[in-house]
Structures are given as structure tokens and as C-alpha cells.
CSV table of C-alpha atoms and ligand atoms in Angstrom, one decimal:
chain,number,residue,atom,x,y,z
A,251,CYS,CA,-8.1,24.8,-25.5
A,252,MET,CA,-8.7,25.6,-21.6
A,253,GLN,CA,-7.3,28.4,-20.0
A,254,THR,CA,-7.2,31.1,-17.5
A,255,VAL,CA,-7.4,34.5,-18.9
A,256,GLY,CA,-5.1,33.5,-21.7
A,257,LYS,CA,-2.5,31.3,-19.7
A,258,LEU,CA,-1.9,27.5,-19.6
A,259,MET,CA,-2.8,26.4,-16.3
A,260,LYS,CA,0.0,25.0,-14.3
A,261,ILE,CA,0.9,21.7,-13.3
A,262,PHE,CA,3.3,20.6,-10.7
A,263,VAL,CA,4.5,16.8,-11.2
A,264,THR,CA,6.7,15.7,-8.3
A,265,ARG,CA,8.3,12.8,-10.1
A,266,ARG,CA,8.8,11.1,-13.1
A,267,ILE,CA,6.3,8.8,-13.6
A,268,PRO,CA,5.3,6.2,-16.7
A,269,PRO,CA,5.0,7.8,-20.3
A,270,GLU,CA,1.3,6.9,-20.3
A,271,GLY,CA,0.2,9.8,-18.4
A,272,MET,CA,3.1,12.7,-19.4
A,273,LYS,CA,1.5,11.9,-23.0
A,274,ILE,CA,-1.7,12.7,-21.6
A,275,LEU,CA,-1.1,15.6,-20.1
A,276,SER,CA,0.9,17.3,-22.8
A,277,ALA,CA,-1.9,15.7,-25.7
A,278,ALA,CA,-4.2,17.8,-23.7
A,279,GLY,CA,-2.6,21.5,-24.7
A,280,VAL,CA,-4.7,22.8,-21.3
A,281,CYS,CA,-1.1,22.9,-18.4
A,282,GLU,CA,2.0,24.0,-18.0
A,283,VAL,CA,3.6,21.0,-17.1
A,284,SER,CA,7.0,21.0,-14.4
A,285,LEU,CA,8.1,18.0,-13.7
A,286,TRP,CA,10.2,17.3,-11.0
A,287,ASP,CA,12.8,14.9,-13.2
A,288,SER,CA,14.1,12.5,-11.3
A,289,ASP,CA,13.6,8.7,-10.3
A,290,GLU,CA,13.8,9.7,-6.9
A,291,PRO,CA,11.7,11.8,-4.6
A,292,VAL,CA,11.3,15.9,-4.8
A,293,PRO,CA,13.0,17.1,-1.5
A,294,ARG,CA,10.2,19.0,0.5
A,295,SER,CA,11.7,22.2,-0.2
A,296,GLU,CA,11.9,21.7,-3.9
A,297,LEU,CA,7.9,20.6,-3.5
A,298,LEU,CA,6.8,23.7,-1.6
A,299,LYS,CA,8.6,25.8,-4.4
A,300,GLY,CA,7.3,23.6,-7.1
A,301,VAL,CA,3.7,24.1,-6.1
A,302,GLN,CA,3.7,27.3,-6.3
A,303,GLY,CA,0.7,29.1,-7.7
A,304,ALA,CA,-0.1,25.6,-9.3
A,305,HIS,CA,-3.6,24.4,-10.7
A,306,GLY,CA,-2.8,20.9,-10.0
A,307,LEU,CA,-0.4,18.7,-8.5
A,308,LEU,CA,0.3,15.2,-9.2
A,309,CYS,CA,1.9,13.2,-6.4
A,310,LEU,CA,2.9,10.1,-5.1
A,311,LEU,CA,2.7,8.3,-1.9
A,312,SER,CA,6.0,9.8,-0.6
A,313,ASP,CA,5.1,13.1,-0.8
A,314,LYS,CA,3.4,14.5,2.4
A,315,ILE,CA,0.8,17.5,0.9
A,316,ASP,CA,0.2,19.0,4.0
A,317,ALA,CA,-1.6,22.7,5.3
A,318,GLU,CA,2.0,24.1,4.3
A,319,VAL,CA,2.3,22.5,0.9
A,320,LEU,CA,-1.2,23.8,0.5
A,321,ASP,CA,-0.3,27.4,1.2
A,322,ALA,CA,2.8,27.2,-0.6
A,323,ALA,CA,0.5,26.1,-3.8
A,324,GLY,CA,-1.9,29.1,-3.1
A,325,PRO,CA,-5.4,29.7,-3.7
A,326,ASN,CA,-5.0,28.3,-7.6
A,327,LEU,CA,-4.7,24.9,-6.7
A,328,LYS,CA,-8.0,23.2,-7.7
A,329,VAL,CA,-6.8,19.7,-8.1
A,330,ILE,CA,-4.6,17.1,-6.6
A,331,SER,CA,-4.0,14.1,-8.2
A,332,THR,CA,-1.8,10.5,-6.1
A,333,LEU,CA,-0.7,8.0,-8.3
A,334,SER,CA,-1.7,5.6,-5.3
A,335,VAL,CA,-5.0,4.0,-4.3
A,336,GLY,CA,-3.9,4.8,-0.5
A,337,PHE,CA,-4.3,8.7,0.6
A,338,ASP,CA,-2.9,8.5,4.0
A,339,HIS,CA,-0.5,10.9,3.1
A,340,LEU,CA,-2.7,14.0,1.7
A,341,ALA,CA,-4.1,16.0,4.9
A,342,ILE,CA,-7.6,15.5,4.0
A,343,ASP,CA,-9.2,17.5,6.2
A,344,GLU,CA,-7.3,20.7,5.0
A,345,ILE,CA,-7.7,19.8,1.4
A,346,LYS,CA,-11.3,19.5,1.8
A,347,LYS,CA,-11.5,22.6,3.6
A,348,ARG,CA,-9.6,24.6,0.5
A,349,GLY,CA,-12.2,23.4,-1.4
A,350,ILE,CA,-9.5,21.1,-3.6
A,351,ARG,CA,-10.6,17.7,-5.6
A,352,VAL,CA,-8.8,14.7,-5.0
A,353,GLY,CA,-8.2,11.8,-7.6
A,354,TYR,CA,-6.6,8.6,-7.1
A,355,THR,CA,-6.0,4.6,-8.6
A,356,PRO,CA,-8.5,2.7,-6.7
A,357,ASP,CA,-9.5,-0.6,-8.9
A,358,VAL,CA,-6.4,-0.7,-11.3
A,359,LEU,CA,-4.2,-2.1,-9.0
A,360,THR,CA,-6.1,-4.3,-7.0
A,361,ASP,CA,-5.3,-7.7,-9.1
A,362,ALA,CA,-1.2,-7.0,-9.1
A,363,THR,CA,-1.5,-6.2,-5.1
A,364,ALA,CA,-3.1,-8.9,-4.5
A,365,GLU,CA,-0.9,-11.1,-6.7
A,366,LEU,CA,2.1,-9.6,-4.7
A,367,THR,CA,0.4,-10.4,-1.2
A,368,VAL,CA,-0.1,-14.1,-2.3
A,369,ALA,CA,3.6,-14.4,-3.4
A,370,LEU,CA,4.9,-13.0,0.1
A,371,LEU,CA,2.4,-15.3,1.8
A,372,LEU,CA,3.7,-18.0,0.5
A,373,ALA,CA,7.5,-16.8,0.2
A,374,THR,CA,7.0,-16.3,3.7
A,375,ALA,CA,5.0,-19.3,5.1
A,376,ARG,CA,7.5,-21.6,2.8
A,377,ARG,CA,10.8,-19.6,3.5
A,378,LEU,CA,12.0,-19.2,0.0
A,379,PRO,CA,14.5,-16.7,0.5
A,380,GLU,CA,16.0,-18.9,3.4
A,381,GLY,CA,16.0,-21.5,0.8
A,382,VAL,CA,17.3,-19.7,-1.8
A,383,GLU,CA,20.0,-17.9,0.4
A,384,GLU,CA,21.1,-21.4,1.5
A,385,VAL,CA,21.7,-23.0,-1.9
A,386,LYS,CA,24.4,-19.5,-2.2
A,387,ASN,CA,26.1,-20.3,1.0
A,388,GLY,CA,26.7,-24.0,0.9
A,389,GLY,CA,23.9,-24.1,4.1
A,390,TRP,CA,22.6,-27.0,1.7
A,391,SER,CA,24.1,-30.5,3.0
A,392,SER,CA,21.2,-33.0,1.9
A,393,TRP,CA,17.6,-33.7,1.9
A,394,LYS,CA,16.9,-33.4,5.9
A,395,PRO,CA,13.1,-33.9,7.2
A,396,LEU,CA,12.5,-31.1,9.0
A,397,TRP,CA,14.9,-28.8,7.4
A,398,LEU,CA,13.3,-25.5,6.1
A,399,CYS,CA,9.4,-26.7,6.6
A,400,GLY,CA,7.2,-24.2,7.0
A,401,TYR,CA,3.1,-23.9,7.1
A,402,GLY,CA,0.6,-24.8,4.8
A,403,LEU,CA,-2.7,-22.6,3.1
A,404,SER,CA,-4.2,-26.2,3.1
A,405,GLY,CA,-6.9,-26.7,5.6
A,406,SER,CA,-5.9,-23.6,7.1
A,407,THR,CA,-7.8,-20.5,8.7
A,408,VAL,CA,-7.0,-16.9,6.8
A,409,GLY,CA,-8.1,-14.1,8.6
A,410,ILE,CA,-8.2,-10.7,6.6
A,411,ILE,CA,-8.2,-7.5,8.2
A,412,GLY,CA,-9.8,-5.1,5.7
A,413,LEU,CA,-11.7,-7.0,3.4
A,414,GLY,CA,-11.8,-4.4,0.9
A,415,ARG,CA,-10.9,-4.2,-2.7
A,416,ILE,CA,-7.3,-5.5,-2.2
A,417,GLY,CA,-8.8,-7.7,0.5
A,418,LEU,CA,-11.3,-9.4,-1.6
A,419,ALA,CA,-9.1,-10.5,-4.4
A,420,ILE,CA,-6.6,-12.0,-2.3
A,421,ALA,CA,-9.1,-14.0,-0.9
A,422,LYS,CA,-10.6,-15.0,-3.7
A,423,ARG,CA,-7.0,-16.1,-4.3
A,424,LEU,CA,-6.0,-17.8,-1.6
A,425,LEU,CA,-9.5,-19.8,-1.7
A,426,PRO,CA,-8.1,-22.8,-4.3
A,427,PHE,CA,-5.3,-23.1,-2.4
A,428,GLY,CA,-7.4,-25.1,0.1
A,429,VAL,CA,-8.3,-22.4,3.0
A,430,LYS,CA,-11.0,-23.8,5.1
A,431,ARG,CA,-12.1,-20.8,7.1
A,432,LEU,CA,-12.0,-17.5,5.9
A,433,LEU,CA,-12.4,-14.6,8.4
A,434,TYR,CA,-12.4,-11.0,8.4
A,435,SER,CA,-13.0,-7.6,10.7
A,436,GLY,CA,-13.2,-4.3,9.8
A,437,ARG,CA,-15.4,-1.6,10.9
A,438,THR,CA,-18.6,-2.6,9.2
A,439,ALA,CA,-19.6,-6.2,7.4
A,440,LYS,CA,-19.1,-6.6,3.4
A,441,SER,CA,-21.7,-7.7,1.2
A,442,HIS,CA,-18.9,-9.0,-1.1
A,443,ALA,CA,-17.9,-11.5,1.6
A,444,ALA,CA,-20.5,-13.7,0.3
A,445,GLU,CA,-17.9,-14.4,-2.9
A,446,VAL,CA,-15.3,-15.8,-0.5
A,447,ASN,CA,-17.6,-17.4,2.0
A,448,GLY,CA,-16.2,-14.6,4.7
A,449,GLU,CA,-17.0,-14.8,8.4
A,450,PHE,CA,-17.6,-11.2,9.8
A,451,VAL,CA,-15.8,-11.6,13.2
A,452,PRO,CA,-14.3,-9.3,16.2
A,453,LEU,CA,-10.7,-8.6,15.4
A,454,ASP,CA,-10.1,-10.7,19.0
A,455,THR,CA,-11.3,-13.8,17.6
A,456,LEU,CA,-9.9,-13.3,14.1
A,457,VAL,CA,-6.2,-13.1,15.0
A,458,SER,CA,-6.6,-16.1,17.8
A,459,ASP,CA,-8.1,-18.3,15.2
A,460,SER,CA,-5.7,-17.6,12.0
A,461,ASP,CA,-3.1,-19.4,10.7
A,462,PHE,CA,-2.2,-16.6,8.3
A,463,ILE,CA,-3.1,-12.7,9.1
A,464,VAL,CA,-3.2,-10.5,6.5
A,465,VAL,CA,-3.5,-6.8,7.0
A,466,SER,CA,-5.1,-5.0,3.9
A,467,CYS,CA,-6.7,-2.2,5.4
A,468,SER,CA,-6.4,1.3,4.6
A,469,LEU,CA,-4.5,3.8,6.8
A,470,THR,CA,-6.4,5.8,9.3
A,471,PRO,CA,-6.2,6.8,13.2
A,472,GLU,CA,-7.8,3.9,14.0
A,473,THR,CA,-5.7,1.3,12.0
A,474,GLN,CA,-1.9,3.2,13.3
A,475,GLY,CA,-0.1,0.8,15.4
A,476,LEU,CA,-3.3,-1.9,15.1
A,477,CYS,CA,-1.1,-4.5,15.4
A,478,ASN,CA,1.1,-4.2,18.7
A,479,LYS,CA,1.7,-6.1,21.6
A,480,ALA,CA,-1.0,-7.3,22.8
A,481,PHE,CA,-2.4,-8.2,19.0
A,482,PHE,CA,1.1,-10.5,18.9
A,483,SER,CA,0.5,-11.9,22.1
A,484,LYS,CA,-3.3,-13.1,20.5
A,485,MET,CA,-1.7,-15.1,17.5
A,486,LYS,CA,-1.0,-18.7,17.4
A,487,ASN,CA,2.9,-19.2,18.1
A,488,THR,CA,2.5,-21.0,14.4
A,489,ALA,CA,0.9,-18.4,12.8
A,490,VAL,CA,2.3,-15.7,9.8
A,491,PHE,CA,1.4,-12.3,9.6
A,492,ILE,CA,1.4,-10.4,6.2
A,493,ASN,CA,0.5,-6.5,5.4
A,494,THR,CA,0.8,-5.1,2.5
A,495,SER,CA,-1.4,-2.2,3.7
A,496,ARG,CA,0.7,0.4,5.1
A,497,GLY,CA,3.8,0.2,7.8
A,498,ALA,CA,2.3,2.4,10.7
A,499,VAL,CA,-0.4,0.1,11.2
A,500,VAL,CA,1.9,-2.1,12.8
A,501,ASN,CA,4.3,-1.2,15.8
A,502,GLN,CA,7.8,-2.8,14.3
A,503,GLU,CA,8.9,-3.1,17.6
A,504,ASP,CA,6.3,-5.3,19.2
A,505,LEU,CA,6.6,-7.6,15.9
A,506,TYR,CA,10.6,-7.5,16.2
A,507,GLU,CA,9.7,-9.1,19.8
A,508,ALA,CA,6.8,-11.5,19.0
A,509,LEU,CA,9.3,-12.9,15.5
A,510,SER,CA,12.3,-13.2,17.6
A,511,SER,CA,10.7,-14.4,20.6
A,512,GLY,CA,8.8,-17.3,18.7
A,513,GLN,CA,5.3,-15.8,19.8
A,514,ILE,CA,4.4,-15.9,16.1
A,515,ALA,CA,6.2,-18.0,13.2
A,516,ALA,CA,6.8,-15.8,10.5
A,517,ALA,CA,5.8,-12.1,9.3
A,518,GLY,CA,5.9,-10.7,5.6
A,519,LEU,CA,5.8,-6.6,5.1
A,520,ASP,CA,6.1,-5.0,1.2
A,521,VAL,CA,5.7,-1.6,3.6
A,522,THR,CA,7.4,-0.2,6.7
A,523,THR,CA,7.7,2.8,8.5
A,524,PRO,CA,10.3,4.2,7.2
A,525,GLU,CA,10.4,3.5,3.9
A,526,PRO,CA,13.6,2.7,2.9
A,527,LEU,CA,13.8,1.0,5.8
A,528,PRO,CA,17.4,1.0,6.8
A,529,THR,CA,19.5,-2.1,6.2
A,530,ASN,CA,20.7,-2.0,9.5
A,531,HIS,CA,17.1,-2.5,11.1
A,532,PRO,CA,16.5,-5.5,13.4
A,533,LEU,CA,13.5,-6.4,11.3
A,534,VAL,CA,16.1,-7.1,8.4
A,535,THR,CA,18.6,-9.2,10.4
A,536,LEU,CA,16.1,-11.8,11.2
A,537,LYS,CA,15.3,-14.8,9.0
A,538,ASN,CA,11.9,-15.4,9.4
A,539,CYS,CA,11.0,-11.8,8.5
A,540,VAL,CA,10.3,-11.2,4.5
A,541,VAL,CA,10.7,-7.8,3.7
A,542,LEU,CA,10.0,-6.3,0.5
A,543,PRO,CA,10.9,-2.4,-1.0
A,544,HIS,CA,6.7,-1.9,-1.0
A,545,ILE,CA,6.1,-3.4,-4.5
A,546,GLY,CA,2.6,-4.4,-4.4
A,547,SER,CA,1.5,-2.4,-7.3
A,548,ALA,CA,5.2,-3.0,-8.7
A,549,THR,CA,3.9,-4.2,-12.9
A,550,TYR,CA,4.8,-2.4,-16.0
A,551,SER,CA,1.1,-2.8,-16.9
A,552,THR,CA,-0.1,-1.6,-13.6
A,553,ARG,CA,1.9,1.3,-13.2
A,554,GLY,CA,1.3,2.4,-16.9
A,555,ILE,CA,-1.9,2.5,-16.6
A,556,MET,CA,-1.9,4.2,-12.7
A,557,SER,CA,0.5,6.3,-14.5
A,558,ASP,CA,-2.6,7.2,-17.4
A,559,LEU,CA,-5.3,7.3,-14.9
A,560,ALA,CA,-3.7,10.2,-12.7
A,561,ALA,CA,-3.5,12.0,-15.3
A,562,ARG,CA,-7.1,12.3,-16.9
A,563,ASN,CA,-7.9,12.3,-13.0
A,564,LEU,CA,-5.6,15.4,-13.0
A,565,LEU,CA,-7.4,16.7,-16.6
A,566,GLY,CA,-10.8,16.6,-15.2
A,567,GLY,CA,-10.3,17.9,-12.4
A,568,LEU,CA,-8.5,21.0,-14.0
A,569,GLN,CA,-11.3,21.5,-16.6
A,570,HIS,CA,-14.1,21.1,-13.9
A,571,ARG,CA,-15.6,17.4,-15.4
A,572,ASP,CA,-15.8,14.9,-13.9
A,573,MET,CA,-12.8,12.6,-12.7
A,574,PRO,CA,-12.2,8.7,-13.6
A,575,SER,CA,-11.5,8.4,-10.3
A,576,GLU,CA,-12.4,11.3,-7.9
A,577,LEU,CA,-12.2,10.5,-4.1
A,578,THR,CA,-15.5,11.8,-2.2
A,579,LEU,CA,-13.9,13.8,0.5
B,50,NDP,P1,-10.2,-0.6,0.3
B,50,NDP,O1,-11.2,1.1,0.7
B,50,NDP,O2,-11.2,-0.8,-0.8
B,50,NDP,O3,-10.4,-1.1,1.2
B,50,NDP,C1,-9.9,-0.5,2.7
B,50,NDP,C2,-10.6,-1.4,3.5
B,50,NDP,O4,-10.1,-0.9,4.9
B,50,NDP,C3,-12.0,-1.4,3.4
B,50,NDP,O5,-12.9,-2.6,3.3
B,50,NDP,C4,-11.9,-0.6,5.2
B,50,NDP,O6,-13.8,-1.0,5.7
B,50,NDP,C5,-10.9,-1.2,5.8
B,50,NDP,N1,-10.8,-0.6,6.8
B,50,NDP,C6,-11.1,0.5,7.4
B,50,NDP,N2,-11.0,1.0,8.8
B,50,NDP,C7,-10.6,-0.6,9.6
B,50,NDP,C8,-10.6,-0.9,10.6
B,50,NDP,N3,-10.8,-0.1,11.7
B,50,NDP,N4,-10.0,-2.2,10.8
B,50,NDP,C9,-10.4,-3.4,9.2
B,50,NDP,N5,-10.6,-2.7,8.5
B,50,NDP,C10,-10.5,-1.4,7.9
B,50,NDP,O7,-8.9,0.0,-0.4
B,50,NDP,P2,-8.0,-1.2,-1.4
B,50,NDP,O8,-8.0,-2.6,-1.0
B,50,NDP,O9,-7.8,-0.4,-2.7
B,50,NDP,O10,-6.7,-0.4,-0.9
B,50,NDP,C11,-6.1,-0.7,0.5
B,50,NDP,C12,-5.1,-0.4,1.2
B,50,NDP,O11,-3.9,-0.9,0.0
B,50,NDP,C13,-5.1,0.9,0.8
B,50,NDP,O12,-5.5,2.0,1.4
B,50,NDP,C14,-2.9,1.5,0.5
B,50,NDP,O13,-2.8,1.6,1.9
B,50,NDP,C15,-2.6,0.1,0.3
B,50,NDP,N6,-1.7,-0.6,-0.8
B,50,NDP,C16,-0.6,-0.8,-0.4
B,50,NDP,C17,-0.2,-1.6,-1.9
B,50,NDP,C18,1.3,-1.4,-2.0
B,50,NDP,O14,1.5,-1.7,-2.6
B,50,NDP,N7,1.5,-2.6,-0.8
B,50,NDP,C19,-0.7,-0.8,-2.8
B,50,NDP,C20,-2.6,-0.8,-3.2
B,50,NDP,C21,-2.5,-0.3,-2.1
B,50,NDP,P3,-14.6,-0.1,5.7
B,50,NDP,O15,-15.1,-0.2,4.1
B,50,NDP,O16,-15.4,-0.5,6.4
B,50,NDP,O17,-14.5,1.1,6.2
B,51,DGY,C1,-0.9,2.3,-3.4
B,51,DGY,O1,-1.5,2.7,-4.4
B,51,DGY,O2,-1.6,3.3,-2.2
B,51,DGY,C2,0.2,1.8,-3.0
B,51,DGY,O3,1.1,1.7,-1.8
B,51,DGY,C3,1.1,1.8,-4.3
B,51,DGY,O4,0.2,1.3,-5.5
């Protein structure tokens, strides 16, 4: 078994993770696992303590891994494995500079996240949370011709910002609803767009022509705040906005304004800034805004597979082997 001069390698795991991953780590017999044994995030001070001398770090998207954490870890640190496909919480430049490898969890959560995105889109466009609430509070007085009407996908134009793995899977699931045109925007045209008859268009065209806009890009300096006042002002008044990427892609003040003024019809968000969104946040008060607590990949099976993959990525990195899903830095 792999050891560093007779001693087991040290791993810090920043949260309780599904048992699949923990089993793999203990069965490997190469490392001494120290776990932040809680379902809540590790406090920053404990993270800085926990990583000291670690050879491997298994972290979550709620842990900001920056120069301070890397310095606290010290020169032993060889691999960081995140239980997510998104890696905007990792200071990639600093990590690269130190020669640390990164593992992540692409593909295994694509279906679950695309499915949740479709659920959120339909729930938002057809006003499901409002309807459920009316049943509970006695607001349901009769069948009424225009009560709780929304917008349907049939014959619509859908615009996907970021036709990556998840964006493509969303498009495939939406097409059978009778979508007429599928637009997408991004840095480069994607060859896989042909699978969904996707038209690569400038962002402005996507925004002005779409009945449904779905954001599924990664969070980068370029996409941060992309959906702002100018963006919402170009949308149709009848259009629905959905974000399952990262909260920071959206300027939430501008979104609030667009939703409350009737500039756009509705929004569905699985991701916000901050997370959790304070319960008294203005967006939460709006009937035409559906906010979910970042549950895109939350199926039992997917989370188990993510845990398994994150553990195997970590071991691969520790043992100087291939990692099943290594991020190219
Ligand atoms: P991919 O890398 O496959 O897709 C990301 C896409 O974003 C790429 O196609 C990329 O295009 C595109 N992109 C980059 N910059 C821009 C831009 N300026 N404008 C438009 N598009 C851009 O990743 P995944 O599909 O696997 O995941 C996407 C994101 O979804 C993750 O980064 C994560 O933040 C989020 N996510 C959220 C979940 C949730 O629970 N809500 C669950 C899983 C993921 P290009 O290749 O040209 O750069
Ligand atoms: C990710 O993986 O980036 C998601 O946000 C959570 O699964």
C-alpha cells in the first residue's frame, strides 16, 4: 500500500459525503482520512486547520479553495477532488502554480441536472408553486378562464446559454415538448448542437427571440453578471428565465426589477447568491420567481455516483495514476 516514508497519506474531507466514496477511501488503505463530520459546511478556521499537511483534499462547492487554503495545506498537497462539476470555487491559477491536480464530477450528474432544469422550467412557466399555494390557502374558488395561466413550450423558441454537457441534455429533453427553434450562445459553436438542431446565434439574438431562456454555462469572469439590466430589457415580456448554472451569472437586483415591473414573465432559479438565499430576500417575495435550494444533481443515485467518482479521483491523484475525471488545468 502507498505510503509516504512509512506513513499513511493524509486526506481531509470537508463534509460527510455519501457512503460510496468513504468506503472507497477506507478500503484503499493508503490514507488516513480526517473528516469534517457534519452535514453543514466546515467553518473557514476549521478548514484552514484541517488541511494542514494534507496530501489530498476532498471538498464541496461551498468551500472556497484559494491561496490561503493552499498555503495552510502546505507542500504535501498533491490533489484536490471536488464533489461537483463546477469548479468556480477553486482558485485554478493558484492550484496550477503549485502543481496540484484537480478531480471533478462531469457527466455523472448531467441527466439529473437536466431533468431538474426541465422540472423547474415547467413549474415556473405553468406556475405550479402558486397553484399549490392557492389550493392550501383557499384561493381556489372556481375554474376560471384566465386564472393561473402561464406559458407552454409547444411552438416556442428556447435559448440555451452554454450548450455544454448539461445544456445539450436540457435541449434533448425540451425538444419533445414541441419546441420550434432551439438557439444557443457561447464562445464557440458546438458540433453536438446538430443533435438538437441548435442554431448558434449572438447572445443578443438569443435574448430577444427566445420564449424561454435557460442558463447552463459555467461561471467565469466572462459570464459573471451576464444576465443584467441590459439583458433583461431585451427579453420578451412573456419570456421565462431559468438559471441552473451558478447564481453569480445573474445580477439579482436587475432580475428583481425585471420581474416586479413586468419586463419579463417569470424566473426559476436553482442557484443564487448567496446560498442559502436569505428568507427575506426580495426575490423570495415574488410570486413569479421560483427559487430552489441548489438541488440540480440531487438524486440519491447521482449523489452516490458523484461520491464514488470524487473518491476515485482523489486516490488516482494521490497515487500518481490516472484520475477517472481529471480537470485539464
Ligand atoms: P460544460 O463545461 O460541459 O458546459 C459549460 C458550457 O458553458 C460550455 O459549453 C461552455 O462553452 C459554456 N460557456 C463558457 N463561457 C460561456 C459564455 N461566455 N457564454 C455562454 N456559454 C459559455 O459543463 P456542464 O454542462 O457539465 O456544467 C455546466 C455548469 O452547470 C457547471 O459549471 C455548474 O456551474 C453548473 N451545474 C449546476 C448544477 C446544479 O445543481 N444546479 C449541477 C451541475 C452543474 P465553451 O466550451 O465554448 O467554453
Ligand atoms: C455542480 O456539480 O457543480 C453542482 O452545482 C452540484 O452538483
